[in-house]
Short mmCIF file of C-alpha atoms and ligand atoms in Angstrom, two decimals:
data_model
loop_
_atom_site.label_atom_id
_atom_site.label_comp_id
_atom_site.label_asym_id
_atom_site.label_seq_id
_atom_site.Cartn_x
_atom_site.Cartn_y
_atom_site.Cartn_z
CA UNK A 30 0.00 0.00 0.00
CA UNK A 31 1.23 3.53 -0.82
CA UNK A 32 0.97 6.72 1.20
CA UNK A 33 1.42 10.42 0.36
CA UNK A 34 3.59 12.41 2.74
CA UNK A 35 5.00 15.95 2.84
CA UNK A 36 8.73 16.37 3.44
CA UNK A 37 11.10 19.29 3.96
CA UNK A 38 14.48 18.61 2.35
CA UNK A 39 15.97 22.10 2.84
CA UNK A 40 15.12 24.66 5.51
CA UNK A 41 13.43 27.68 3.93
CA UNK A 42 10.15 28.94 2.45
CA UNK A 43 6.90 27.16 1.53
CA UNK A 44 8.49 25.94 -1.74
CA UNK A 45 10.58 23.56 0.34
CA UNK A 46 7.49 21.45 1.11
CA UNK A 47 7.64 18.45 -1.24
CA UNK A 48 4.95 15.84 -1.87
CA UNK A 49 6.28 12.27 -1.95
CA UNK A 50 4.61 8.94 -2.57
CA UNK A 51 6.11 5.88 -0.93
CA UNK A 52 5.36 2.53 0.70
CA UNK A 53 3.21 2.74 3.79
CA UNK A 54 5.15 1.92 7.00
CA UNK A 55 4.27 -1.17 9.07
CA UNK A 56 3.71 -0.68 12.81
CA UNK A 57 6.49 -2.06 15.05
CA UNK A 58 5.90 -3.70 18.42
CA UNK A 59 4.01 -1.24 20.67
CA UNK A 60 3.00 0.95 17.71
CA UNK A 61 -0.32 1.68 16.03
CA UNK A 62 -0.66 2.69 12.39
CA UNK A 63 -3.10 5.57 11.91
CA UNK A 64 -4.93 6.78 8.84
CA UNK A 65 -4.60 10.52 9.38
CA UNK A 66 -7.92 12.34 8.96
CA UNK A 67 -6.81 15.86 9.91
CA UNK A 68 -3.45 17.50 10.62
CA UNK A 69 -3.15 21.02 12.01
CA UNK A 70 -1.11 23.77 10.35
CA UNK A 71 0.42 26.19 12.84
CA UNK A 72 3.06 28.87 13.19
CA UNK A 73 5.42 26.37 14.90
CA UNK A 74 5.31 24.36 11.61
CA UNK A 75 6.51 27.46 9.72
CA UNK A 76 9.24 28.10 12.31
CA UNK A 77 10.42 24.48 11.93
CA UNK A 78 10.36 24.71 8.14
CA UNK A 79 12.67 27.73 8.50
CA UNK A 80 14.87 25.73 10.90
CA UNK A 81 14.50 28.11 13.88
CA UNK A 82 12.04 26.33 16.18
CA UNK A 83 13.75 24.62 19.16
CA UNK A 84 12.10 21.32 18.14
CA UNK A 85 13.35 21.47 14.51
CA UNK A 86 14.54 17.98 13.51
CA UNK A 87 17.41 17.28 11.08
CA UNK A 88 16.56 17.05 7.36
CA UNK A 89 14.63 15.49 5.77
CA UNK A 90 11.56 15.63 7.99
CA UNK A 91 7.78 15.65 7.79
CA UNK A 92 6.15 18.64 9.52
CA UNK A 93 2.96 18.50 11.56
CA UNK A 94 2.55 18.85 15.33
CA UNK A 95 -1.02 17.64 15.78
CA UNK A 96 -3.31 15.06 14.24
CA UNK A 97 -6.58 13.18 14.49
CA UNK A 98 -6.59 9.76 12.87
CA UNK A 99 -8.34 6.42 12.59
CA UNK A 100 -6.64 3.28 13.93
CA UNK A 101 -5.71 1.29 10.83
CA UNK A 102 -3.37 -1.51 11.94
CA UNK A 103 -2.04 -2.72 15.30
CA UNK A 104 1.58 -3.70 15.97
CA UNK A 105 2.41 -6.58 18.31
CA UNK A 106 1.61 -6.07 21.97
CA UNK A 107 -1.16 -3.46 21.51
CA UNK A 108 -4.14 -3.66 23.82
CA UNK A 109 -7.00 -1.23 24.33
CA UNK A 110 -7.23 0.00 20.71
CA UNK A 111 -9.07 -1.49 17.76
CA UNK A 112 -9.15 -0.73 14.00
CA UNK A 113 -11.64 2.02 13.14
CA UNK A 114 -11.24 3.79 16.49
CA UNK A 115 -10.57 7.57 16.34
CA UNK A 116 -7.62 8.97 18.27
CA UNK A 117 -5.66 12.22 18.65
CA UNK A 118 -1.93 12.78 19.13
CA UNK A 119 0.74 15.49 19.34
CA UNK A 120 3.75 13.90 17.60
CA UNK A 121 5.39 17.40 17.14
CA UNK A 122 6.65 16.30 13.71
CA UNK A 123 5.27 13.87 11.17
CA UNK A 124 1.54 14.65 10.97
CA UNK A 125 1.50 15.84 7.32
CA UNK A 126 0.93 12.33 5.94
CA UNK A 127 -1.83 9.93 5.02
CA UNK A 128 -0.55 7.17 7.35
CA UNK A 129 1.77 7.29 10.36
CA UNK A 130 2.92 4.79 12.99
CA UNK A 131 2.97 6.07 16.58
CA UNK A 132 3.63 4.46 19.97
CA UNK A 133 0.43 3.47 21.74
CA UNK A 134 1.24 5.77 24.72
CA UNK A 135 0.90 8.83 22.42
CA UNK A 136 -2.74 8.14 21.53
CA UNK A 137 -5.80 9.64 23.18
CA UNK A 138 -9.27 8.33 22.23
CA UNK A 139 -11.59 10.86 20.56
CA UNK A 140 -15.36 10.56 21.15
CA UNK A 141 -17.44 9.83 18.06
CA UNK A 142 -19.54 12.47 16.29
CA UNK A 143 -16.91 15.23 16.30
CA UNK A 144 -15.61 17.09 13.27
CA UNK A 145 -12.01 15.96 12.63
CA UNK A 146 -10.79 19.52 11.88
CA UNK A 147 -12.39 20.90 15.04
CA UNK A 148 -11.03 18.00 17.11
CA UNK A 149 -7.48 18.51 15.82
CA UNK A 150 -7.64 22.20 16.78
CA UNK A 151 -7.77 21.12 20.43
CA UNK A 152 -4.54 19.11 20.33
CA UNK A 153 -2.05 21.97 19.98
CA UNK A 154 -3.94 25.27 20.16
CA UNK A 155 -6.56 24.59 22.82
CA UNK A 156 -4.23 22.60 25.10
CA UNK A 157 -1.73 25.46 24.87
CA UNK A 158 -4.47 27.97 25.71
CA UNK A 159 -6.00 25.83 28.47
CA UNK A 160 -2.71 25.07 30.21
CA UNK A 161 -1.57 28.70 30.03
CA UNK A 162 -4.88 29.88 31.52
CA UNK A 163 -5.27 27.28 34.22
CA UNK A 164 -1.77 25.98 34.95
CA UNK A 165 0.55 28.96 34.23
CA UNK A 166 -1.70 31.97 35.00
CA UNK A 167 -4.20 30.18 37.30
CA UNK A 168 -6.88 32.69 36.25
CA UNK A 169 -9.92 33.50 38.38
CA UNK A 170 -13.36 34.78 37.27
CA UNK A 171 -13.47 38.56 36.90
CA UNK A 172 -9.75 38.95 36.16
CA UNK A 173 -8.61 41.06 33.22
CA UNK A 174 -6.53 39.46 30.46
CA UNK A 175 -4.77 40.86 27.41
CA UNK A 176 -4.41 38.30 24.61
CA UNK A 177 -2.02 39.07 21.76
CA UNK A 178 -2.69 37.64 18.29
CA UNK A 179 -6.25 37.09 19.49
CA UNK A 180 -7.72 36.13 16.09
CA UNK A 181 -5.05 33.47 15.45
CA UNK A 182 -5.05 29.76 16.27
CA UNK A 183 -3.94 29.93 19.91
CA UNK A 184 -5.40 33.43 20.40
CA UNK A 185 -8.95 32.44 19.42
CA UNK A 186 -8.67 29.38 21.70
CA UNK A 187 -7.60 31.66 24.58
CA UNK A 188 -10.66 33.85 23.97
CA UNK A 189 -13.11 30.93 23.96
CA UNK A 190 -11.63 29.32 27.05
CA UNK A 191 -11.14 32.71 28.75
CA UNK A 192 -14.83 33.46 28.30
CA UNK A 193 -15.72 30.12 29.94
CA UNK A 194 -13.39 31.06 32.82
CA UNK A 195 -15.24 34.35 33.32
CA UNK A 196 -12.41 36.69 32.26
CA UNK A 197 -12.71 40.24 31.01
CA UNK A 198 -10.64 40.13 27.82
CA UNK A 199 -8.82 42.46 25.45
CA UNK A 200 -7.31 41.08 22.25
CA UNK A 201 -4.72 42.57 19.91
CA UNK A 202 -5.29 41.74 16.25
CA UNK A 203 -5.11 43.36 12.82
CA UNK A 204 -8.30 45.01 11.51
CA UNK A 205 -9.09 41.75 9.62
CA UNK A 206 -9.51 39.87 12.90
CA UNK A 207 -11.46 42.48 14.90
CA UNK A 208 -14.94 41.08 14.22
CA UNK A 209 -13.85 37.56 15.24
CA UNK A 210 -12.29 38.87 18.46
CA UNK A 211 -15.52 40.73 19.36
CA UNK A 212 -17.64 37.67 18.55
CA UNK A 213 -15.51 35.59 20.93
CA UNK A 214 -16.03 38.08 23.76
CA UNK A 215 -12.83 40.14 23.54
CA UNK A 216 -12.41 43.90 23.09
CA UNK A 217 -10.28 44.23 19.93
CA UNK A 218 -7.20 46.45 19.86
CA UNK A 219 -5.74 47.02 16.40
CA UNK A 220 -2.03 46.37 16.97
CA UNK A 221 -1.10 48.04 13.67
CA UNK A 222 -2.71 51.39 14.58
CA UNK A 223 -3.05 51.49 18.37
CA UNK A 224 -0.52 51.33 21.21
CA UNK A 225 -1.73 48.48 23.41
CA UNK A 226 0.17 49.72 26.51
CA UNK A 227 -1.56 53.11 26.30
CA UNK A 228 -4.90 51.44 25.54
CA UNK A 229 -4.61 49.23 28.61
CA UNK A 230 -3.75 52.23 30.79
CA UNK A 231 -6.70 54.15 29.38
CA UNK A 232 -9.19 51.30 29.70
CA UNK A 233 -8.03 49.80 33.03
CA UNK A 234 -6.64 52.22 35.57
CA UNK A 235 -3.88 49.99 36.99
CA UNK A 236 -3.32 47.45 34.19
CA UNK A 237 -4.40 43.87 33.52
CA UNK A 238 -3.89 40.77 35.69
CA UNK A 239 -2.35 38.67 32.92
CA UNK A 240 -0.99 39.06 29.40
CA UNK A 241 -0.56 36.13 26.99
CA UNK A 242 2.32 36.99 24.69
CA UNK A 243 3.14 34.71 21.74
CA UNK A 244 4.82 37.55 19.84
CA UNK A 245 8.19 37.44 21.63
CA UNK A 246 11.27 39.70 21.53
CA UNK A 247 11.05 43.23 22.97
CA UNK A 248 7.25 42.90 22.68
CA UNK A 249 7.37 40.88 25.94
CA UNK A 250 8.71 43.89 27.81
CA UNK A 251 5.92 46.06 26.44
CA UNK A 252 3.43 43.41 27.56
CA UNK A 253 4.91 43.67 31.03
CA UNK A 254 4.11 47.40 31.02
CA UNK A 255 0.42 46.58 30.51
CA UNK A 256 0.32 44.59 33.79
CA UNK A 257 -0.90 45.70 37.20
CA UNK A 258 1.62 45.23 40.03
CA UNK A 259 1.62 41.54 40.96
CA UNK A 260 0.43 40.48 37.49
CA UNK A 261 2.17 38.07 35.10
CA UNK A 262 3.00 37.78 31.42
CA UNK A 263 2.81 34.23 30.09
CA UNK A 264 5.35 34.15 27.23
CA UNK A 265 5.08 31.34 24.72
CA UNK A 266 6.03 32.22 21.15
CA UNK A 267 8.20 33.88 18.56
CA UNK A 268 5.66 35.22 16.06
CA UNK A 269 7.81 38.36 15.67
CA UNK A 270 10.68 36.34 14.15
CA UNK A 271 8.61 35.86 10.97
CA UNK A 272 7.29 38.45 8.52
CA UNK A 273 5.19 37.35 5.56
CA UNK A 274 5.92 33.79 6.71
CA UNK A 275 9.71 34.14 6.28
CA UNK A 276 12.50 34.97 8.73
CA UNK A 277 12.60 38.67 9.61
CA UNK A 278 16.40 38.43 9.87
CA UNK A 279 16.54 37.60 6.13
CA UNK A 280 19.42 35.18 6.89
CA UNK A 281 19.60 32.07 4.73
CA UNK A 282 17.57 29.40 6.49
CA UNK A 283 19.51 26.69 8.31
CA UNK A 284 18.99 24.68 11.49
CA UNK A 285 19.34 27.16 14.38
CA UNK A 286 17.36 25.51 17.13
CA UNK A 287 18.82 27.34 20.07
CA UNK A 288 19.20 30.82 18.62
CA UNK A 289 15.56 31.83 19.21
CA UNK A 290 15.54 30.08 22.58
CA UNK A 291 18.64 31.98 23.76
CA UNK A 292 17.12 35.33 22.77
CA UNK A 293 13.84 34.32 24.41
CA UNK A 294 15.65 33.47 27.67
CA UNK A 295 17.57 36.76 27.52
CA UNK A 296 14.37 38.79 27.24
CA UNK A 297 12.73 36.88 30.10
CA UNK A 298 15.80 37.40 32.28
CA UNK A 299 15.80 41.10 31.30
CA UNK A 300 12.15 41.33 32.35
CA UNK A 301 13.00 39.92 35.79
CA UNK A 302 15.62 42.63 36.29
CA UNK A 303 13.15 45.44 35.61
CA UNK A 304 11.66 47.11 38.70
CA UNK A 305 8.08 46.32 39.79
CA UNK A 306 6.33 43.21 41.11
CA UNK A 307 5.60 41.73 37.69
CA UNK A 308 6.46 38.21 36.56
CA UNK A 309 7.34 36.74 33.17
CA UNK A 310 6.42 33.04 33.02
CA UNK A 311 7.49 30.90 30.04
CA UNK A 312 5.17 28.16 28.74
CA UNK A 313 5.99 25.24 26.41
CA UNK A 314 3.45 22.54 25.51
CA UNK A 315 6.18 20.08 24.54
CA UNK A 316 8.12 20.46 27.79
CA UNK A 317 5.04 20.21 29.97
CA UNK A 318 3.98 17.09 28.04
CA UNK A 319 7.43 15.52 28.42
CA UNK A 320 7.64 16.31 32.13
CA UNK A 321 3.98 15.59 33.00
CA UNK A 322 2.35 13.47 30.26
CA UNK A 323 -0.64 12.73 32.50
CA UNK A 324 -1.59 16.44 32.50
CA UNK A 325 -1.59 16.56 28.70
CA UNK A 326 -3.90 13.53 28.56
CA UNK A 327 -6.18 14.88 31.30
CA UNK A 328 -6.45 18.33 29.68
CA UNK A 329 -7.13 16.97 26.19
CA UNK A 330 -9.87 14.71 27.54
CA UNK A 331 -11.41 17.74 29.33
CA UNK A 332 -11.29 19.78 26.10
CA UNK A 333 -12.79 16.97 23.98
CA UNK A 334 -15.60 16.86 26.51
CA UNK A 335 -16.16 20.65 26.17
CA UNK A 336 -16.24 20.23 22.36
CA UNK A 337 -18.75 17.39 22.61
CA UNK A 338 -20.95 19.52 24.86
CA UNK A 339 -20.74 22.42 22.32
CA UNK A 340 -19.17 24.66 24.98
CA UNK A 341 -16.30 25.45 22.62
CA UNK A 342 -16.33 25.74 18.83
CA UNK A 343 -12.88 26.03 17.18
CA UNK A 344 -12.75 28.47 14.25
CA UNK A 345 -11.60 26.66 11.13
CA UNK A 346 -10.05 29.20 8.76
CA UNK A 347 -9.67 26.78 5.85
CA UNK A 348 -9.36 23.05 5.07
CA UNK A 349 -6.79 22.03 2.45
CA UNK A 350 -6.07 18.63 0.88
CA UNK A 351 -2.73 17.21 2.12
CA UNK A 352 -1.00 17.77 -1.24
CA UNK A 353 -1.71 21.52 -0.89
CA UNK A 354 0.34 21.91 2.28
CA UNK A 355 2.48 24.53 0.51
CA UNK A 356 -0.60 26.74 -0.11
CA UNK A 357 -1.61 26.29 3.52
CA UNK A 358 1.82 27.56 4.64
CA UNK A 359 1.65 30.47 2.19
CA UNK A 360 -1.77 31.47 3.53
CA UNK A 361 -0.72 31.31 7.19
CA UNK A 362 2.49 33.22 6.41
CA UNK A 363 0.57 35.99 4.62
CA UNK A 364 -1.38 36.68 7.83
CA UNK A 365 -4.95 37.78 8.47
CA UNK A 366 -6.03 34.18 9.09
CA UNK A 367 -8.83 33.76 11.62
CA UNK A 368 -8.60 30.49 13.57
CA UNK A 369 -6.90 27.27 12.47
CA UNK A 370 -5.85 25.96 9.05
CA UNK A 371 -6.27 22.19 8.72
CA UNK A 372 -4.99 19.61 6.21
CA UNK A 373 -7.54 16.90 5.43
CA UNK A 374 -5.08 14.10 4.79
CA UNK A 375 -7.31 11.42 3.31
CA UNK A 376 -9.89 13.52 1.46
CA UNK A 377 -11.93 16.44 2.75
CA UNK A 378 -15.19 14.57 2.72
CA UNK A 379 -13.84 11.33 4.09
CA UNK A 380 -16.84 11.12 6.43
CA UNK A 381 -19.25 13.96 5.69
CA UNK A 382 -16.97 17.01 5.86
CA UNK A 383 -14.59 15.31 8.21
CA UNK A 384 -17.16 14.12 10.77
CA UNK A 385 -15.97 11.11 12.74
N1 NAP B 13 4.87 27.57 23.70
C1 NAP B 13 4.01 26.73 23.17
O1 NAP B 13 3.80 25.65 23.71
C2 NAP B 13 3.30 27.08 21.90
C3 NAP B 13 2.29 26.25 21.38
C4 NAP B 13 1.62 26.65 20.22
C5 NAP B 13 1.98 27.83 19.59
N2 NAP B 13 3.00 28.59 20.10
C6 NAP B 13 3.37 29.88 19.50
O2 NAP B 13 2.22 30.69 19.52
C7 NAP B 13 2.30 31.67 18.52
C8 NAP B 13 0.99 31.72 17.73
O3 NAP B 13 0.83 30.52 17.01
P1 NAP B 13 -0.47 30.27 16.10
O4 NAP B 13 -0.29 28.97 15.43
O5 NAP B 13 -1.70 30.55 16.90
O6 NAP B 13 -0.27 31.44 15.01
P2 NAP B 13 -1.35 32.21 14.11
O7 NAP B 13 -2.59 31.40 13.96
O8 NAP B 13 -0.62 32.64 12.88
O9 NAP B 13 -1.69 33.50 14.98
C9 NAP B 13 -0.80 34.53 15.17
C10 NAP B 13 -1.60 35.81 15.25
O10 NAP B 13 -0.75 36.86 15.70
C11 NAP B 13 -1.15 38.07 15.05
N3 NAP B 13 -0.02 38.98 15.14
C12 NAP B 13 1.11 39.02 14.41
N4 NAP B 13 1.92 40.01 14.85
C13 NAP B 13 1.28 40.60 15.89
C14 NAP B 13 1.59 41.66 16.78
N5 NAP B 13 2.72 42.35 16.69
N6 NAP B 13 0.70 41.97 17.74
C15 NAP B 13 -0.45 41.29 17.88
N7 NAP B 13 -0.82 40.28 17.07
C16 NAP B 13 0.04 39.94 16.09
C17 NAP B 13 -1.54 37.63 13.66
O11 NAP B 13 -2.48 38.56 13.14
P3 NAP B 13 -2.44 39.07 11.58
O12 NAP B 13 -2.00 37.89 10.77
O13 NAP B 13 -3.82 39.51 11.28
O14 NAP B 13 -1.43 40.17 11.57
C18 NAP B 13 -2.19 36.27 13.91
O15 NAP B 13 -3.59 36.39 14.08
C19 NAP B 13 3.52 31.31 17.67
O16 NAP B 13 4.63 32.11 18.05
C20 NAP B 13 3.77 29.86 18.05
O17 NAP B 13 5.10 29.47 17.86
C21 NAP B 13 3.65 28.23 21.23
#
């Protein structure tokens, strides 16, 4: 049996995403082969393609942090899963494919009746948002939060989950995302035309309780200025290292996994040295999952339950066939995307628009 898979053979722009056809892998002992129904497309995928994300693997590699798939074949020693069952996983790389083999411990059962694209949005974006809200910031009802990039994948998840947590929310976005931010319960602030620090001072006398900053760089220090004394900035991304989907530095792309991380650490340390009782707290989904895998499982199950109860509704910006991964990267890099882009890896209408 053959499978289609996307590979990156050189670090660089969207043109470096190649479509290959090859023999389908067989599951080894302790592994399950999945037919991938939906794979998420996210900014971390673009950062890895450029070689600058800390998790960037050596070449060649298949991108794709998050997936929802159907159990297709069991390796030796597998118990508790059966062919046809729907599962979710966060392999960090390798999801842009029709079939993938993963260790059983990576798989989390997905309830039936969910849309595959909506379910996959939970695996990276909503877990990130949920853990930052409830584990890093430990938010309480009535608190004020500033969410940067609020119309994006993680940002829109923060708004939906923040509303459930009873937060008063402000969200920076470009004018294209303002309506979505309002619909999700946030007060939009146009980051291209307004100064968010001044806006926060004007709208809240002393500042907000928490800022979620996925933009990175000196932006984190400005976020700190929007805090009330005793507040915290949860820092979690490097959106500012890309412009138009390519490296702002303009340097030829190569594997520089620790460059961004070192700068990130420097800015956080700098923030600690500044006067005022304000904290900068880093968050990483992959490190929390490695250190405490049970929390990842517990939080994803809680989010799948919220989705099943219609308490959350991920925004799907666009669904692309797997072979159009390059267009998906171009679209995300261009900006102005509201919600999550998803690759439908075995046909968009596999089960009635991706319903599982
Ligand atoms: N630490 C973790 O565990 C973790 C997990 C997941 C993601 N991340 C990080 O989270 C960040 C967001 O990822 P994503 O997949 O949600 O990306 P996304 O969907 O592309 O969203 C990013 C959003 O940021 C907006 N934006 C860009 N520059 C901005 C600025 N200066 N001020 C305010 N908003 C701005 C964009 O708006 P326009 O396009 O309209 O300009 C876009 O809506 C990335 O840095 C990613 O690496 C970290």
